Coordinates of C-alpha atoms in Angstrom, one line a residue:
Chain A
M747 CA 8.1 -50.9 -3.4
R748 CA 7.0 -48.5 -1.0
Y749 CA 7.1 -45.5 -4.0
T750 CA 5.5 -47.9 -6.5
E751 CA 2.3 -49.3 -3.7
R752 CA 1.8 -44.8 -3.5
V753 CA 1.5 -44.5 -6.7
L754 CA -0.7 -47.2 -8.1
S755 CA -2.9 -47.1 -4.7
D756 CA -3.2 -43.1 -6.0
L757 CA -4.2 -44.4 -10.0
N758 CA -7.3 -46.8 -8.2
G759 CA -10.0 -46.4 -9.0
L760 CA -10.2 -43.6 -11.7
E761 CA -11.7 -45.8 -14.5
L762 CA -8.3 -46.8 -15.9
I763 CA -7.8 -49.9 -15.7
P764 CA -4.7 -51.9 -15.0
T765 CA -2.0 -51.4 -17.2
Q766 CA -3.5 -48.2 -18.3
I767 CA -2.3 -47.5 -13.6
I768 CA 1.1 -49.4 -14.3
H769 CA 1.7 -47.5 -17.7
V770 CA 1.0 -44.3 -16.0
H771 CA 3.7 -44.4 -12.8
L772 CA 6.1 -46.4 -15.8
A773 CA 6.4 -43.6 -17.7
L774 CA 6.0 -41.1 -15.2
L775 CA 9.3 -42.5 -13.2
G776 CA 10.8 -42.9 -16.6
Y777 CA 10.7 -38.9 -17.4
A778 CA 11.6 -38.9 -13.7
Q779 CA 14.6 -40.7 -14.4
G780 CA 15.3 -39.0 -17.0
V781 CA 15.3 -35.6 -16.3
A782 CA 17.2 -36.9 -13.2
A783 CA 19.8 -38.5 -15.3
A784 CA 20.4 -34.6 -17.2
V785 CA 21.1 -32.9 -14.5
E786 CA 23.6 -35.3 -13.2
L787 CA 25.0 -34.7 -16.0
E788 CA 25.9 -31.1 -16.6
S789 CA 26.8 -31.3 -12.6
Q790 CA 28.9 -33.9 -13.6
A791 CA 30.0 -31.2 -16.5
R792 CA 30.6 -29.1 -14.1
Q793 CA 32.6 -30.7 -11.3
D794 CA 35.0 -31.9 -14.7
T795 CA 35.6 -28.0 -16.3
G796 CA 35.1 -26.0 -13.2
M797 CA 33.2 -23.6 -15.4
T798 CA 29.2 -22.4 -14.7
P799 CA 26.8 -22.6 -17.4
E800 CA 27.2 -19.5 -18.5
E801 CA 31.4 -19.0 -18.6
W802 CA 31.3 -22.7 -20.4
M803 CA 29.2 -20.9 -22.6
A804 CA 30.9 -18.0 -22.8
S805 CA 34.3 -20.5 -23.7
N806 CA 32.5 -22.0 -26.5
E807 CA 31.4 -19.0 -28.2
P808 CA 34.2 -19.3 -31.4
R809 CA 31.8 -22.2 -32.2
T810 CA 28.9 -21.3 -31.2
E811 CA 28.6 -18.0 -32.7
P812 CA 29.1 -18.8 -36.5
I813 CA 26.6 -21.6 -36.4
Q814 CA 24.6 -19.0 -34.6
T815 CA 25.3 -16.3 -37.8
A816 CA 25.0 -18.3 -40.4
G817 CA 21.2 -19.0 -40.5
S818 CA 21.2 -22.8 -40.5
Y819 CA 19.1 -22.0 -37.2
P820 CA 16.9 -20.0 -37.2
I821 CA 13.7 -20.8 -34.6
L822 CA 17.1 -22.1 -32.1
S823 CA 18.9 -18.7 -32.2
A824 CA 15.3 -15.7 -32.4
L825 CA 15.2 -18.2 -28.9
F826 CA 18.5 -17.5 -27.0
D827 CA 18.8 -14.0 -28.7
Q828 CA 16.2 -13.5 -26.8
E829 CA 16.4 -10.9 -24.1
G830 CA 15.9 -12.8 -20.6
F831 CA 16.0 -15.4 -22.1
G832 CA 16.2 -18.3 -19.7
L833 CA 15.6 -21.2 -18.1
E834 CA 13.8 -19.6 -15.2
L835 CA 10.9 -21.7 -15.0
D836 CA 11.4 -25.4 -13.1
L837 CA 11.5 -27.1 -16.4
F838 CA 11.2 -30.4 -14.2
E839 CA 7.6 -29.0 -12.4
F840 CA 6.8 -28.4 -15.8
G841 CA 7.9 -31.5 -17.9
L842 CA 5.7 -32.9 -14.6
A843 CA 2.5 -30.9 -15.1
R844 CA 2.3 -31.5 -18.9
M845 CA 2.7 -35.2 -18.4
L846 CA 0.5 -35.1 -15.2
D847 CA -2.5 -32.8 -17.7
G848 CA -2.1 -36.0 -20.0
V849 CA -2.8 -38.7 -17.9
E850 CA -5.3 -36.1 -16.9
S851 CA -7.1 -36.1 -19.9
L852 CA -7.1 -40.4 -20.3
I853 CA -9.1 -40.1 -17.4
E854 CA -11.2 -37.7 -18.3
Q855 CA -12.0 -40.4 -21.9
S856 CA -12.0 -43.0 -19.7
G857 CA -14.4 -42.1 -17.7
G858 CA -17.2 -40.4 -20.2
Chain B
M1238 CA 20.6 -29.7 -33.2
R1239 CA 19.0 -30.3 -36.3
Y1240 CA 16.5 -32.2 -34.2
T1241 CA 16.6 -29.4 -31.5
E1242 CA 15.6 -27.0 -34.5
R1243 CA 12.9 -29.5 -35.7
V1244 CA 11.1 -29.0 -33.0
L1245 CA 11.2 -25.7 -32.0
S1246 CA 10.3 -25.5 -35.7
D1247 CA 7.4 -27.3 -35.0
L1248 CA 6.0 -25.5 -31.6
N1249 CA 6.5 -22.8 -33.1
G1250 CA 3.6 -20.4 -33.9
L1251 CA 1.4 -22.2 -31.3
E1252 CA 0.4 -19.3 -28.9
L1253 CA 3.6 -20.6 -26.4
I1254 CA 5.8 -18.4 -25.3
P1255 CA 9.7 -19.0 -25.9
T1256 CA 10.7 -20.5 -22.1
Q1257 CA 7.6 -22.9 -23.1
I1258 CA 8.9 -24.3 -26.6
I1259 CA 11.7 -24.8 -24.2
H1260 CA 10.3 -26.7 -22.3
V1261 CA 8.7 -28.7 -24.3
H1262 CA 11.1 -30.0 -25.3
L1263 CA 13.8 -30.2 -23.2
A1264 CA 10.8 -31.9 -22.0
L1265 CA 10.0 -34.1 -24.1
L1266 CA 13.8 -35.3 -24.3
G1267 CA 13.8 -35.6 -21.2
Y1268 CA 11.1 -38.3 -20.9
A1269 CA 12.5 -40.0 -23.7
Q1270 CA 16.0 -40.5 -22.6
G1271 CA 15.0 -41.6 -19.0
V1272 CA 13.1 -44.3 -21.1
A1273 CA 16.0 -45.2 -22.8
A1274 CA 18.1 -46.1 -20.7
A1275 CA 15.2 -48.3 -18.5
V1276 CA 15.3 -50.3 -21.6
E1277 CA 19.0 -50.5 -22.1
L1278 CA 20.1 -51.2 -17.9
E1279 CA 16.5 -54.4 -18.9
S1280 CA 18.5 -54.7 -22.0
Q1281 CA 21.8 -55.1 -20.0
A1282 CA 20.8 -57.5 -16.8
R1283 CA 19.2 -59.8 -19.4
Q1284 CA 23.4 -60.4 -21.0
D1285 CA 24.7 -59.8 -18.2
T1286 CA 22.2 -62.6 -16.1
G1287 CA 21.1 -64.8 -19.7
M1288 CA 17.4 -64.7 -18.7
T1289 CA 14.7 -64.1 -20.0
P1290 CA 12.4 -60.9 -18.2
E1291 CA 10.1 -64.3 -17.1
E1292 CA 13.8 -66.2 -16.3
W1293 CA 14.3 -63.5 -13.7
M1294 CA 11.4 -63.7 -12.4
A1295 CA 10.5 -66.8 -11.7
S1296 CA 13.7 -66.9 -10.4
N1297 CA 12.8 -64.6 -7.9
E1298 CA 9.6 -66.1 -6.4
P1299 CA 11.7 -67.1 -3.2
R1300 CA 11.7 -64.0 -2.7
T1301 CA 8.9 -62.2 -4.3
E1302 CA 6.2 -64.1 -2.9
P1303 CA 6.0 -64.6 0.9
I1304 CA 6.1 -59.7 0.2
Q1305 CA 2.8 -60.4 -2.6
T1306 CA 1.0 -62.6 0.2
A1307 CA 1.9 -60.5 3.7
G1308 CA -1.1 -58.2 2.0
S1309 CA 1.4 -55.1 2.1
Y1310 CA 0.8 -54.0 -1.6
P1311 CA -1.8 -55.3 -1.9
I1312 CA -2.5 -52.8 -5.0
L1313 CA 1.0 -54.1 -6.8
S1314 CA -0.6 -57.5 -5.7
A1315 CA -3.4 -57.2 -7.6
L1316 CA -2.5 -55.7 -11.0
F1317 CA 0.2 -58.3 -10.3
D1318 CA -2.1 -62.2 -10.3
Q1319 CA -4.6 -60.0 -12.7
E1320 CA -5.0 -62.8 -15.1
G1321 CA -3.3 -61.1 -18.8
F1322 CA -2.0 -59.2 -17.0
G1323 CA 1.0 -57.7 -19.1
L1324 CA 3.2 -54.8 -20.2
E1325 CA 1.3 -55.4 -24.3
L1326 CA 0.9 -51.4 -25.0
D1327 CA 4.3 -50.2 -25.8
L1328 CA 5.1 -48.1 -22.8
F1329 CA 7.2 -45.8 -24.5
E1330 CA 4.5 -44.6 -26.4
F1331 CA 1.8 -45.0 -24.3
G1332 CA 3.8 -41.7 -21.9
L1333 CA 4.9 -40.0 -25.0
A1334 CA 1.0 -40.4 -25.9
R1335 CA -0.1 -38.2 -22.8
M1336 CA 2.6 -35.6 -22.6
L1337 CA 1.5 -35.2 -26.1
D1338 CA -2.5 -34.8 -24.7
G1339 CA -1.0 -31.8 -21.7
V1340 CA 0.8 -30.1 -24.1
E1341 CA -2.1 -29.5 -26.1
S1342 CA -4.2 -28.8 -23.4
L1343 CA -1.4 -25.3 -21.8
I1344 CA -2.1 -25.2 -26.7
E1345 CA -5.8 -25.1 -25.6
Q1346 CA -5.1 -22.4 -22.7
S1347 CA -2.4 -20.7 -23.9
G1348 CA -5.1 -19.7 -26.8
G1349 CA -7.9 -19.6 -25.8

């Protein structure tokens, strides 16, 4: 509740209507929980299998290689083929930045 | 994987770099899963208690009323006090629209 109050007070006075304020808060919370759950699942899988993500990918190559070469998923394959492809950007921050930019657009529209 | 390929092919050719494309996809997926998990929890709670959200709120009034009147959460209290306050906007669509607006900003920046 303290967290909610803090978020709401930051959002208050930005020309958003109350329903928009509570929706922005809930959307951010939903996003954060979604990414957290995905990270948790991956960490659980890592613990269960004792494999790093790279080892897991390598162990699945007999299954993924034919999919890759069959050409049914051209964009996905092209992305994975790229030299140096990796999730080096922080996913959580990336999505958060996009959502906050979207909230900014909403505030600008409301004020304009 | 079919879904992923479809999203990626829609994002391809929008002047985003590959890492941005995969991040947009994962952020949208994380958001959708987060909201879905929250809805699932609420539906589970509803089934467990046999109460509608309104009945649950009413049953908790002895506990929430003092918090409300103590004034520690002024913005939250003000929002709940508003006549006709409700989540009538669809939360999922609202957050999705904000995130897509943020992605649009990113594409505009990349192209400019």
